[in-house]
Amino acid sequence: MYDFNDKPDLNITPLVDIMLVLLAILMVTAPVVEFEETINLPTGSRSQQTQNVQKIDIIITKERVVTLNKNKVEIKNFPDSFLQFSSGKDQNTPIYIRADKTLQYDDIIFVLKSVKEAGFFKVALVTDG
């Protein structure tokens, strides 16, 4: 018969077993899950220039060499070279940046940031299409 003076034993072994199985499942599946947001990049539209306007062309090659209106510059020296090149130019001059599609975004943003810091705000990224 049951003795009411005996205190029941707390058995946590099944709880620990279940938690270890859940932990093992979590550890196996966590590296497999990749959080990725898919985006569709727009293609550029072709338009003809209506007038002959002074412009600045910046081309970034896959070797990370920047061509600034036919003057080649290393990407790390671009901010100083661009400040020197753009001194005395109208800040409403349009700037077209062409970059190789294999480049990392960091390099393109670095050039874009340098152009913006020089005071130019009419900047366009050129695409195919």
PDB file of C-alpha atoms in Angstrom:
ATOM      1  CA  MET A   1       0.000   0.000   0.000  1.00  0.00           C
ATOM      2  CA  TYR A   2       1.070   3.601  -0.459  1.00  0.00           C
ATOM      3  CA  ASP A   3       2.829   5.280   2.410  1.00  0.00           C
ATOM      4  CA  PHE A   4       1.787   8.941   2.573  1.00  0.00           C
ATOM      5  CA  ASN A   5       4.899   9.871   4.529  1.00  0.00           C
ATOM      6  CA  ASP A   6       7.180   9.035   1.589  1.00  0.00           C
ATOM      7  CA  LYS A   7       8.027  11.976  -0.603  1.00  0.00           C
ATOM      8  CA  PRO A   8       7.898  11.306  -4.335  1.00  0.00           C
ATOM      9  CA  ASP A   9      11.214  11.234  -6.201  1.00  0.00           C
ATOM     10  CA  LEU A  10      11.726  13.736  -8.948  1.00  0.00           C
ATOM     11  CA  ASN A  11      12.943  11.850 -12.018  1.00  0.00           C
ATOM     12  CA  ILE A  12      14.390  14.238 -14.610  1.00  0.00           C
ATOM     13  CA  THR A  13      16.181  11.628 -16.711  1.00  0.00           C
ATOM     14  CA  PRO A  14      13.504  11.510 -19.459  1.00  0.00           C
ATOM     15  CA  LEU A  15      13.490  15.312 -19.634  1.00  0.00           C
ATOM     16  CA  VAL A  16      17.284  15.405 -20.043  1.00  0.00           C
ATOM     17  CA  ASP A  17      17.099  12.725 -22.753  1.00  0.00           C
ATOM     18  CA  ILE A  18      14.530  14.690 -24.738  1.00  0.00           C
ATOM     19  CA  MET A  19      16.499  17.933 -24.392  1.00  0.00           C
ATOM     20  CA  LEU A  20      19.715  16.263 -25.589  1.00  0.00           C
ATOM     21  CA  VAL A  21      17.931  14.877 -28.652  1.00  0.00           C
ATOM     22  CA  LEU A  22      16.490  18.332 -29.441  1.00  0.00           C
ATOM     23  CA  LEU A  23      19.922  19.906 -28.972  1.00  0.00           C
ATOM     24  CA  ALA A  24      21.492  17.366 -31.329  1.00  0.00           C
ATOM     25  CA  ILE A  25      18.825  18.061 -33.968  1.00  0.00           C
ATOM     26  CA  LEU A  26      19.363  21.806 -33.615  1.00  0.00           C
ATOM     27  CA  MET A  27      23.136  21.454 -33.938  1.00  0.00           C
ATOM     28  CA  VAL A  28      22.791  19.383 -37.104  1.00  0.00           C
ATOM     29  CA  THR A  29      20.234  21.611 -38.834  1.00  0.00           C
ATOM     30  CA  ALA A  30      21.577  25.058 -37.847  1.00  0.00           C
ATOM     31  CA  PRO A  31      24.550  25.128 -40.272  1.00  0.00           C
ATOM     32  CA  VAL A  32      22.339  23.950 -43.123  1.00  0.00           C
ATOM     33  CA  VAL A  33      19.903  26.856 -42.877  1.00  0.00           C
ATOM     34  CA  GLU A  34      21.009  29.832 -44.970  1.00  0.00           C
ATOM     35  CA  PHE A  35      19.167  33.102 -44.751  1.00  0.00           C
ATOM     36  CA  GLU A  36      19.128  34.555 -48.226  1.00  0.00           C
ATOM     37  CA  GLU A  37      16.944  37.179 -49.742  1.00  0.00           C
ATOM     38  CA  THR A  38      16.590  36.838 -53.473  1.00  0.00           C
ATOM     39  CA  ILE A  39      16.362  40.032 -55.431  1.00  0.00           C
ATOM     40  CA  ASN A  40      15.884  40.729 -59.096  1.00  0.00           C
ATOM     41  CA  LEU A  41      18.272  43.404 -60.298  1.00  0.00           C
ATOM     42  CA  PRO A  42      16.839  45.775 -62.874  1.00  0.00           C
ATOM     43  CA  THR A  43      18.235  46.050 -66.346  1.00  0.00           C
ATOM     44  CA  GLY A  44      19.037  49.503 -67.552  1.00  0.00           C
ATOM     45  CA  SER A  45      17.031  51.173 -70.258  1.00  0.00           C
ATOM     46  CA  ARG A  46      18.687  52.530 -73.343  1.00  0.00           C
ATOM     47  CA  SER A  47      18.231  56.224 -73.830  1.00  0.00           C
ATOM     48  CA  GLN A  48      19.918  58.665 -76.145  1.00  0.00           C
ATOM     49  CA  GLN A  49      21.504  61.838 -74.912  1.00  0.00           C
ATOM     50  CA  THR A  50      19.631  64.876 -76.120  1.00  0.00           C
ATOM     51  CA  GLN A  51      22.546  67.249 -75.821  1.00  0.00           C
ATOM     52  CA  ASN A  52      26.305  67.123 -75.656  1.00  0.00           C
ATOM     53  CA  VAL A  53      27.027  67.631 -71.952  1.00  0.00           C
ATOM     54  CA  GLN A  54      30.370  67.516 -70.198  1.00  0.00           C
ATOM     55  CA  LYS A  55      30.536  64.318 -68.203  1.00  0.00           C
ATOM     56  CA  ILE A  56      32.991  62.354 -66.125  1.00  0.00           C
ATOM     57  CA  ASP A  57      33.433  58.652 -66.859  1.00  0.00           C
ATOM     58  CA  ILE A  58      34.739  56.383 -64.123  1.00  0.00           C
ATOM     59  CA  ILE A  59      35.513  52.785 -65.098  1.00  0.00           C
ATOM     60  CA  ILE A  60      36.471  50.144 -62.530  1.00  0.00           C
ATOM     61  CA  THR A  61      38.104  47.012 -63.945  1.00  0.00           C
ATOM     62  CA  LYS A  62      38.081  43.570 -62.383  1.00  0.00           C
ATOM     63  CA  GLU A  63      41.743  44.138 -61.411  1.00  0.00           C
ATOM     64  CA  ARG A  64      40.496  47.019 -59.196  1.00  0.00           C
ATOM     65  CA  VAL A  65      42.058  49.704 -61.397  1.00  0.00           C
ATOM     66  CA  VAL A  66      39.998  52.869 -61.766  1.00  0.00           C
ATOM     67  CA  THR A  67      40.077  54.787 -65.042  1.00  0.00           C
ATOM     68  CA  LEU A  68      39.115  58.412 -64.527  1.00  0.00           C
ATOM     69  CA  ASN A  69      38.571  60.015 -67.971  1.00  0.00           C
ATOM     70  CA  LYS A  70      41.423  57.921 -69.456  1.00  0.00           C
ATOM     71  CA  ASN A  71      43.714  58.363 -66.420  1.00  0.00           C
ATOM     72  CA  LYS A  72      44.432  55.091 -64.606  1.00  0.00           C
ATOM     73  CA  VAL A  73      44.510  55.151 -60.807  1.00  0.00           C
ATOM     74  CA  GLU A  74      44.739  52.451 -58.142  1.00  0.00           C
ATOM     75  CA  ILE A  75      41.478  52.102 -56.230  1.00  0.00           C
ATOM     76  CA  LYS A  76      43.123  52.941 -52.893  1.00  0.00           C
ATOM     77  CA  ASN A  77      44.418  56.245 -54.330  1.00  0.00           C
ATOM     78  CA  PHE A  78      41.123  57.141 -56.010  1.00  0.00           C
ATOM     79  CA  PRO A  79      39.739  59.613 -53.408  1.00  0.00           C
ATOM     80  CA  ASP A  80      42.803  61.875 -53.563  1.00  0.00           C
ATOM     81  CA  SER A  81      43.088  61.615 -57.347  1.00  0.00           C
ATOM     82  CA  PHE A  82      39.408  62.395 -57.804  1.00  0.00           C
ATOM     83  CA  LEU A  83      39.566  65.439 -55.523  1.00  0.00           C
ATOM     84  CA  GLN A  84      42.523  66.730 -57.506  1.00  0.00           C
ATOM     85  CA  PHE A  85      40.837  65.942 -60.841  1.00  0.00           C
ATOM     86  CA  SER A  86      37.493  67.475 -59.906  1.00  0.00           C
ATOM     87  CA  SER A  87      38.770  70.735 -58.449  1.00  0.00           C
ATOM     88  CA  GLY A  88      37.339  73.592 -60.483  1.00  0.00           C
ATOM     89  CA  LYS A  89      34.673  71.445 -62.138  1.00  0.00           C
ATOM     90  CA  ASP A  90      30.968  72.155 -61.843  1.00  0.00           C
ATOM     91  CA  GLN A  91      29.418  69.941 -59.183  1.00  0.00           C
ATOM     92  CA  ASN A  92      26.342  69.465 -61.380  1.00  0.00           C
ATOM     93  CA  THR A  93      28.469  67.580 -63.905  1.00  0.00           C
ATOM     94  CA  PRO A  94      27.030  64.098 -64.406  1.00  0.00           C
ATOM     95  CA  ILE A  95      29.284  61.229 -63.409  1.00  0.00           C
ATOM     96  CA  TYR A  96      28.892  57.766 -64.920  1.00  0.00           C
ATOM     97  CA  ILE A  97      30.384  54.811 -63.077  1.00  0.00           C
ATOM     98  CA  ARG A  98      30.944  51.609 -65.038  1.00  0.00           C
ATOM     99  CA  ALA A  99      32.123  48.617 -63.040  1.00  0.00           C
ATOM    100  CA  ASP A 100      32.940  45.043 -63.924  1.00  0.00           C
ATOM    101  CA  LYS A 101      30.171  42.733 -62.756  1.00  0.00           C
ATOM    102  CA  THR A 102      32.634  40.452 -60.944  1.00  0.00           C
ATOM    103  CA  LEU A 103      33.700  43.228 -58.561  1.00  0.00           C
ATOM    104  CA  GLN A 104      32.637  43.222 -54.953  1.00  0.00           C
ATOM    105  CA  TYR A 105      30.099  45.853 -53.977  1.00  0.00           C
ATOM    106  CA  ASP A 106      32.584  47.252 -51.448  1.00  0.00           C
ATOM    107  CA  ASP A 107      34.816  48.574 -54.240  1.00  0.00           C
ATOM    108  CA  ILE A 108      31.923  50.213 -56.073  1.00  0.00           C
ATOM    109  CA  ILE A 109      30.557  51.762 -52.877  1.00  0.00           C
ATOM    110  CA  PHE A 110      34.062  53.034 -52.019  1.00  0.00           C
ATOM    111  CA  VAL A 111      34.265  54.880 -55.350  1.00  0.00           C
ATOM    112  CA  LEU A 112      30.675  56.123 -55.050  1.00  0.00           C
ATOM    113  CA  LYS A 113      31.328  57.409 -51.522  1.00  0.00           C
ATOM    114  CA  SER A 114      34.472  59.229 -52.681  1.00  0.00           C
ATOM    115  CA  VAL A 115      32.526  60.934 -55.472  1.00  0.00           C
ATOM    116  CA  LYS A 116      29.750  61.981 -53.077  1.00  0.00           C
ATOM    117  CA  GLU A 117      32.272  63.326 -50.552  1.00  0.00           C
ATOM    118  CA  ALA A 118      33.779  65.480 -53.308  1.00  0.00           C
ATOM    119  CA  GLY A 119      30.377  67.180 -53.626  1.00  0.00           C
ATOM    120  CA  PHE A 120      29.037  65.554 -56.794  1.00  0.00           C
ATOM    121  CA  PHE A 121      25.479  64.291 -56.569  1.00  0.00           C
ATOM    122  CA  LYS A 122      24.544  63.526 -60.182  1.00  0.00           C
ATOM    123  CA  VAL A 123      26.008  60.038 -60.179  1.00  0.00           C
ATOM    124  CA  ALA A 124      24.746  57.121 -62.259  1.00  0.00           C
ATOM    125  CA  LEU A 125      25.744  53.470 -62.316  1.00  0.00           C
ATOM    126  CA  VAL A 126      25.885  52.260 -65.906  1.00  0.00           C
ATOM    127  CA  THR A 127      24.459  48.820 -66.788  1.00  0.00           C
ATOM    128  CA  ASP A 128      24.159  46.755 -69.948  1.00  0.00           C
ATOM    129  CA  GLY A 129      20.810  46.864 -71.615  1.00  0.00           C
TER     130      GLY A 129
END
